[in-house]
């Protein structure tokens, strides 16, 4: 009989685990939104939806007075501002490592440096990073 050994590092990374915990905590206070799926795991997102999470696809869908959770991959600063301008509260569940990349890109961009982003053009994390550049 074969033996299955599960790696000690199996499971979600720190940033994803943190985002899910933030969402679960927010959902204790009632329904809220996430801008795009919180993470890339359909069963976890479905479970969160069963707890009251509503996935929206653009800041324009935010409801005044609601709470909008920012996905683990982060979003652009303009999307955050759009959510706030709709009168919704932003709950930032962006992975701290992704936020660090945002800070580096923002600083380099402010200094007039050219920022080269390599990644899948339509991936939410890439879009969030690109949205931190002055030329975005």
Coordinates of N, CA and C in Angstrom, one line a residue:
X1 N 0.8 -1.2 0.0 CA 0.0 0.0 0.0 C 0.9 1.2 0.0
X2 N 0.5 2.2 -0.8 CA 1.3 3.5 -0.9 C 1.0 4.3 0.3
X3 N 2.0 5.1 0.7 CA 1.9 6.0 1.8 C 1.9 7.5 1.3
X4 N 1.0 8.3 1.7 CA 0.9 9.7 1.3 C 1.5 10.5 2.5
X5 N 2.5 11.3 2.1 CA 3.1 12.2 3.1 C 2.8 13.6 2.7
X6 N 2.2 14.3 3.6 CA 1.8 15.7 3.4 C 2.9 16.6 3.8
X7 N 3.4 17.5 2.9 CA 4.5 18.4 3.2 C 4.1 19.3 4.4
X8 N 5.0 19.7 5.2 CA 4.8 20.6 6.3 C 4.3 22.0 5.8
X9 N 4.8 22.3 4.6 CA 4.4 23.6 4.1 C 3.2 23.6 3.3
X10 N 2.4 22.6 3.3 CA 1.2 22.5 2.5 C 0.2 23.5 3.1
X11 N -0.7 24.0 2.2 CA -1.7 24.9 2.6 C -1.5 26.3 2.0
X12 N -2.2 27.2 2.5 CA -2.2 28.6 2.0 C -0.9 29.3 2.5
X13 N -0.5 30.3 1.7 CA 0.6 31.1 2.1 C 0.1 32.1 3.2
X14 N 1.0 32.7 3.9 CA 0.7 33.7 4.9 C -0.3 34.7 4.5
X15 N -0.1 35.3 3.3 CA -1.0 36.4 2.8 C -2.4 36.0 2.6
X16 N -2.5 34.8 2.0 CA -3.9 34.3 1.7 C -4.6 33.9 3.0
X17 N -3.9 33.2 3.9 CA -4.5 32.9 5.2 C -5.0 34.2 5.9
X18 N -4.2 35.2 5.9 CA -4.5 36.5 6.5 C -5.7 37.1 5.9
X19 N -5.8 37.1 4.6 CA -7.0 37.6 3.9 C -8.3 36.9 4.2
X20 N -8.2 35.6 4.3 CA -9.4 34.8 4.6 C -9.8 35.1 6.1
X21 N -8.8 35.2 7.0 CA -9.2 35.5 8.4 C -9.8 36.8 8.5
X22 N -9.3 37.8 7.8 CA -9.9 39.2 7.8 C -11.4 39.1 7.3
X23 N -11.6 38.4 6.2 CA -12.9 38.2 5.7 C -13.9 37.6 6.6
X24 N -13.4 36.5 7.2 CA -14.2 35.7 8.2 C -14.6 36.6 9.4
X25 N -13.6 37.4 9.8 CA -13.9 38.3 11.0 C -14.9 39.4 10.6
X26 N -14.8 40.0 9.4 CA -15.7 41.0 8.9 C -17.1 40.4 8.7
X27 N -17.2 39.2 8.3 CA -18.5 38.5 8.0 C -19.3 38.3 9.3
X28 N -18.6 38.3 10.4 CA -19.3 38.1 11.7 C -20.2 39.3 12.0
X29 N -19.9 40.4 11.4 CA -20.7 41.6 11.5 C -21.8 41.7 10.4
X30 N -21.9 40.8 9.6 CA -22.9 40.8 8.5 C -22.3 40.8 7.1
X31 N -23.1 40.9 6.2 CA -22.7 40.8 4.8 C -21.7 41.9 4.4
X32 N -20.8 41.6 3.5 CA -19.9 42.6 3.0 C -19.4 42.1 1.6
X33 N -18.8 43.0 0.9 CA -18.3 42.7 -0.5 C -16.8 42.5 -0.5
X34 N -16.4 41.8 -1.6 CA -15.0 41.8 -2.0 C -14.8 42.3 -3.4
X35 N -13.8 43.0 -3.7 CA -13.6 43.5 -5.0 C -12.8 42.4 -5.8
X36 N -13.6 41.6 -6.5 CA -13.0 40.4 -7.1 C -13.0 39.3 -6.1
X37 N -12.8 38.0 -6.6 CA -12.7 36.9 -5.6 C -11.5 37.2 -4.6
X38 N -11.7 36.9 -3.4 CA -10.7 37.2 -2.3 C -9.4 36.5 -2.6
X39 N -9.5 35.3 -3.0 CA -8.3 34.5 -3.3 C -8.5 33.6 -4.5
X40 N -7.5 32.9 -5.0 CA -7.7 32.0 -6.2 C -8.0 30.6 -5.6
X41 N -9.1 30.4 -5.0 CA -9.6 29.1 -4.5 C -11.1 29.2 -4.5
X42 N -11.7 28.6 -5.5 CA -13.1 28.6 -5.7 C -13.9 28.1 -4.5
X43 N -13.5 27.0 -3.9 CA -14.2 26.4 -2.8 C -14.2 27.3 -1.6
X44 N -13.0 27.9 -1.3 CA -13.0 28.9 -0.2 C -13.8 30.1 -0.4
X45 N -13.8 30.6 -1.6 CA -14.6 31.8 -2.0 C -16.1 31.4 -1.9
X46 N -16.5 30.3 -2.3 CA -17.9 29.8 -2.2 C -18.3 29.7 -0.7
X47 N -17.4 29.2 0.1 CA -17.6 29.1 1.5 C -17.9 30.5 2.1
X48 N -17.0 31.4 1.7 CA -17.2 32.8 2.2 C -18.5 33.4 1.7
X49 N -18.8 33.1 0.5 CA -20.1 33.6 -0.1 C -21.3 33.1 0.7
X50 N -21.2 31.8 1.1 CA -22.2 31.2 2.0 C -22.3 31.9 3.3
X51 N -21.2 32.5 3.7 CA -21.3 33.3 5.0 C -21.7 34.7 4.8
X52 N -21.9 35.1 3.6 CA -22.4 36.5 3.3 C -21.5 37.4 2.5
X53 N -20.4 36.9 2.0 CA -19.5 37.7 1.1 C -20.1 37.8 -0.3
X54 N -20.2 39.0 -0.8 CA -20.7 39.2 -2.1 C -19.5 39.7 -3.0
X55 N -19.2 39.0 -4.1 CA -18.1 39.4 -4.9 C -18.6 40.4 -6.0
X56 N -17.9 41.6 -6.0 CA -18.2 42.6 -7.0 C -17.0 42.6 -8.0
X57 N -17.2 43.1 -9.2 CA -16.2 43.1 -10.2 C -15.6 44.5 -10.5
X58 N -16.2 45.5 -9.9 CA -15.7 46.8 -10.2 C -16.0 47.7 -9.0
X59 N -15.3 48.8 -8.7 CA -15.6 49.7 -7.6 C -16.9 50.3 -7.8
X60 N -17.4 50.5 -9.0 CA -18.7 51.1 -9.3 C -19.8 50.3 -8.7
X61 N -19.6 49.0 -8.4 CA -20.7 48.2 -7.8 C -20.7 48.3 -6.3
X62 N -19.8 49.0 -5.7 CA -19.8 49.2 -4.3 C -21.1 50.0 -3.8
X63 N -21.6 49.5 -2.7 CA -22.9 50.1 -2.2 C -22.5 51.1 -1.1
X64 N -23.1 52.4 -1.2 CA -22.8 53.3 -0.1 C -23.1 52.7 1.3
X65 N -22.2 52.9 2.2 CA -22.4 52.4 3.6 C -22.0 51.0 3.8
X66 N -21.6 50.3 2.7 CA -21.2 48.9 2.8 C -19.7 48.8 3.2
X67 N -19.2 47.6 3.4 CA -17.8 47.3 3.6 C -17.3 46.5 2.4
X68 N -16.2 46.9 1.8 CA -15.6 46.3 0.6 C -14.2 45.8 1.0
X69 N -14.0 44.5 1.0 CA -12.7 43.9 1.3 C -11.8 43.8 0.1
X70 N -10.6 44.3 0.2 CA -9.6 44.3 -0.9 C -9.0 42.9 -0.9
X71 N -9.0 42.3 -2.0 CA -8.5 40.9 -2.2 C -7.0 40.8 -1.8
X72 N -6.6 39.5 -1.6 CA -5.2 39.3 -1.2 C -4.2 39.8 -2.2
X73 N -4.6 39.9 -3.5 CA -3.7 40.3 -4.5 C -3.6 41.8 -4.6
X74 N -4.4 42.5 -3.9 CA -4.4 44.0 -3.9 C -5.1 44.6 -5.1
X75 N -5.2 45.9 -5.1 CA -5.8 46.6 -6.2 C -5.1 47.9 -6.4
X76 N -5.4 48.7 -7.4 CA -4.8 49.9 -7.6 C -5.3 51.0 -6.6
X77 N -4.5 52.0 -6.4 CA -5.0 53.1 -5.5 C -6.2 53.8 -6.1
X78 N -6.4 53.9 -7.4 CA -7.5 54.5 -8.0 C -8.8 53.7 -7.7
X79 N -8.7 52.4 -7.6 CA -9.8 51.5 -7.3 C -10.2 51.7 -5.8
X80 N -9.2 51.9 -4.9 CA -9.5 52.1 -3.5 C -10.3 53.5 -3.4
X81 N -9.8 54.5 -4.1 CA -10.4 55.8 -4.0 C -11.8 55.8 -4.6
X82 N -12.0 55.0 -5.6 CA -13.4 54.9 -6.2 C -14.4 54.2 -5.2
X83 N -13.9 53.2 -4.5 CA -14.7 52.6 -3.5 C -15.1 53.6 -2.4
X84 N -14.1 54.4 -1.9 CA -14.3 55.4 -0.9 C -15.3 56.5 -1.4
X85 N -15.1 56.9 -2.7 CA -16.0 57.9 -3.2 C -17.4 57.4 -3.4
X86 N -17.6 56.1 -3.4 CA -19.0 55.5 -3.4 C -19.6 55.5 -2.0
X87 N -18.8 55.9 -1.0 CA -19.3 55.9 0.3 C -19.2 54.6 1.1
X88 N -18.4 53.7 0.6 CA -18.2 52.4 1.2 C -16.9 52.4 2.0
X89 N -16.8 51.6 3.0 CA -15.6 51.5 3.8 C -14.7 50.4 3.2
X90 N -13.4 50.7 3.1 CA -12.4 49.8 2.6 C -11.8 49.0 3.7
X91 N -11.8 47.7 3.6 CA -11.2 46.7 4.5 C -10.0 46.1 3.7
X92 N -8.8 46.5 4.0 CA -7.6 46.1 3.2 C -7.1 44.8 3.7
X93 N -7.3 43.7 2.9 CA -6.8 42.4 3.2 C -5.7 42.0 2.2
X94 N -5.1 43.0 1.6 CA -3.9 42.8 0.7 C -2.8 42.1 1.5
X95 N -2.2 41.1 0.8 CA -1.0 40.5 1.4 C 0.0 41.5 1.7
X96 N 0.6 41.5 2.9 CA 1.7 42.4 3.3 C 2.9 42.4 2.3
X97 N 3.2 41.3 1.7 CA 4.3 41.2 0.8 C 3.9 41.9 -0.5
X98 N 2.7 41.8 -0.9 CA 2.2 42.6 -2.1 C 2.2 44.0 -1.8
X99 N 1.8 44.4 -0.6 CA 1.8 45.8 -0.2 C 3.2 46.4 -0.3
X100 N 4.2 45.6 0.1 CA 5.6 46.0 0.1 C 6.0 46.3 -1.4
X101 N 5.5 45.5 -2.3 CA 5.8 45.7 -3.7 C 5.1 47.0 -4.2
X102 N 3.9 47.3 -3.7 CA 3.2 48.5 -4.0 C 4.1 49.7 -3.6
X103 N 4.6 49.6 -2.4 CA 5.4 50.7 -1.8 C 6.6 51.0 -2.6
X104 N 7.3 49.9 -3.0 CA 8.5 50.0 -3.8 C 8.2 50.6 -5.2
X105 N 7.2 50.2 -5.8 CA 6.8 50.7 -7.1 C 6.4 52.2 -7.0
X106 N 5.6 52.5 -6.0 CA 5.2 53.9 -5.8 C 6.4 54.8 -5.6
X107 N 7.3 54.4 -4.8 CA 8.5 55.2 -4.5 C 9.4 55.4 -5.8
X108 N 9.6 54.3 -6.5 CA 10.4 54.3 -7.7 C 9.7 55.2 -8.7
X109 N 8.4 55.1 -8.8 CA 7.7 55.9 -9.8 C 7.8 57.4 -9.5
X110 N 7.6 57.7 -8.2 CA 7.7 59.1 -7.7 C 9.1 59.7 -8.0
X111 N 10.1 58.9 -8.0 CA 11.5 59.3 -8.3 C 11.8 59.4 -9.8
X112 N 10.8 59.1 -10.6 CA 10.9 59.2 -12.0 C 11.6 58.0 -12.7
X113 N 11.7 56.9 -11.9 CA 12.3 55.7 -12.4 C 11.3 54.9 -13.3
X114 N 11.9 54.2 -14.2 CA 11.0 53.4 -15.1 C 10.8 52.1 -14.3
X115 N 9.6 51.7 -14.2 CA 9.2 50.4 -13.5 C 8.8 49.4 -14.6
X116 N 9.5 48.3 -14.5 CA 9.1 47.2 -15.5 C 8.4 46.1 -14.7
X117 N 7.2 45.8 -15.1 CA 6.5 44.7 -14.4 C 6.4 43.5 -15.4
X118 N 6.8 42.4 -14.9 CA 6.7 41.2 -15.6 C 5.7 40.3 -15.0
X119 N 4.7 39.9 -15.8 CA 3.6 39.0 -15.2 C 2.5 38.9 -16.2
X120 N 1.5 38.2 -15.8 CA 0.3 38.0 -16.7 C -0.5 39.3 -16.7
X121 N -0.7 40.0 -17.8 CA -1.2 41.3 -17.9 C -2.6 41.4 -17.2
X122 N -3.4 40.4 -17.3 CA -4.8 40.6 -16.7 C -4.9 40.0 -15.3
X123 N -3.7 39.6 -14.7 CA -3.8 39.1 -13.3 C -4.0 40.2 -12.3
X124 N -4.9 40.0 -11.4 CA -5.2 41.1 -10.4 C -4.0 41.7 -9.7
X125 N -3.1 40.9 -9.4 CA -1.9 41.4 -8.7 C -1.1 42.3 -9.6
X126 N -0.9 41.9 -10.8 CA -0.2 42.7 -11.8 C -0.9 44.0 -12.0
X127 N -2.2 44.0 -12.1 CA -3.0 45.2 -12.3 C -2.9 46.1 -11.1
X128 N -2.9 45.6 -9.9 CA -2.7 46.4 -8.7 C -1.3 47.0 -8.6
X129 N -0.3 46.3 -9.0 CA 1.0 46.9 -9.0 C 1.1 48.0 -10.1
X130 N 0.6 47.7 -11.3 CA 0.7 48.7 -12.4 C -0.1 49.9 -12.0
X131 N -1.1 49.8 -11.2 CA -1.9 50.9 -10.8 C -1.2 51.8 -9.8
X132 N -0.1 51.4 -9.3 CA 0.7 52.2 -8.4 C 1.8 53.0 -9.1
X133 N 1.9 52.9 -10.4 CA 2.9 53.7 -11.1 C 2.3 55.0 -11.5
X134 N 3.1 56.1 -11.5 CA 2.6 57.4 -11.9 C 2.0 57.4 -13.3
X135 N 2.5 56.6 -14.2 CA 2.1 56.7 -15.6 C 0.8 55.8 -15.8
X136 N 0.3 55.2 -14.7 CA -0.8 54.3 -14.9 C -2.1 55.0 -15.2

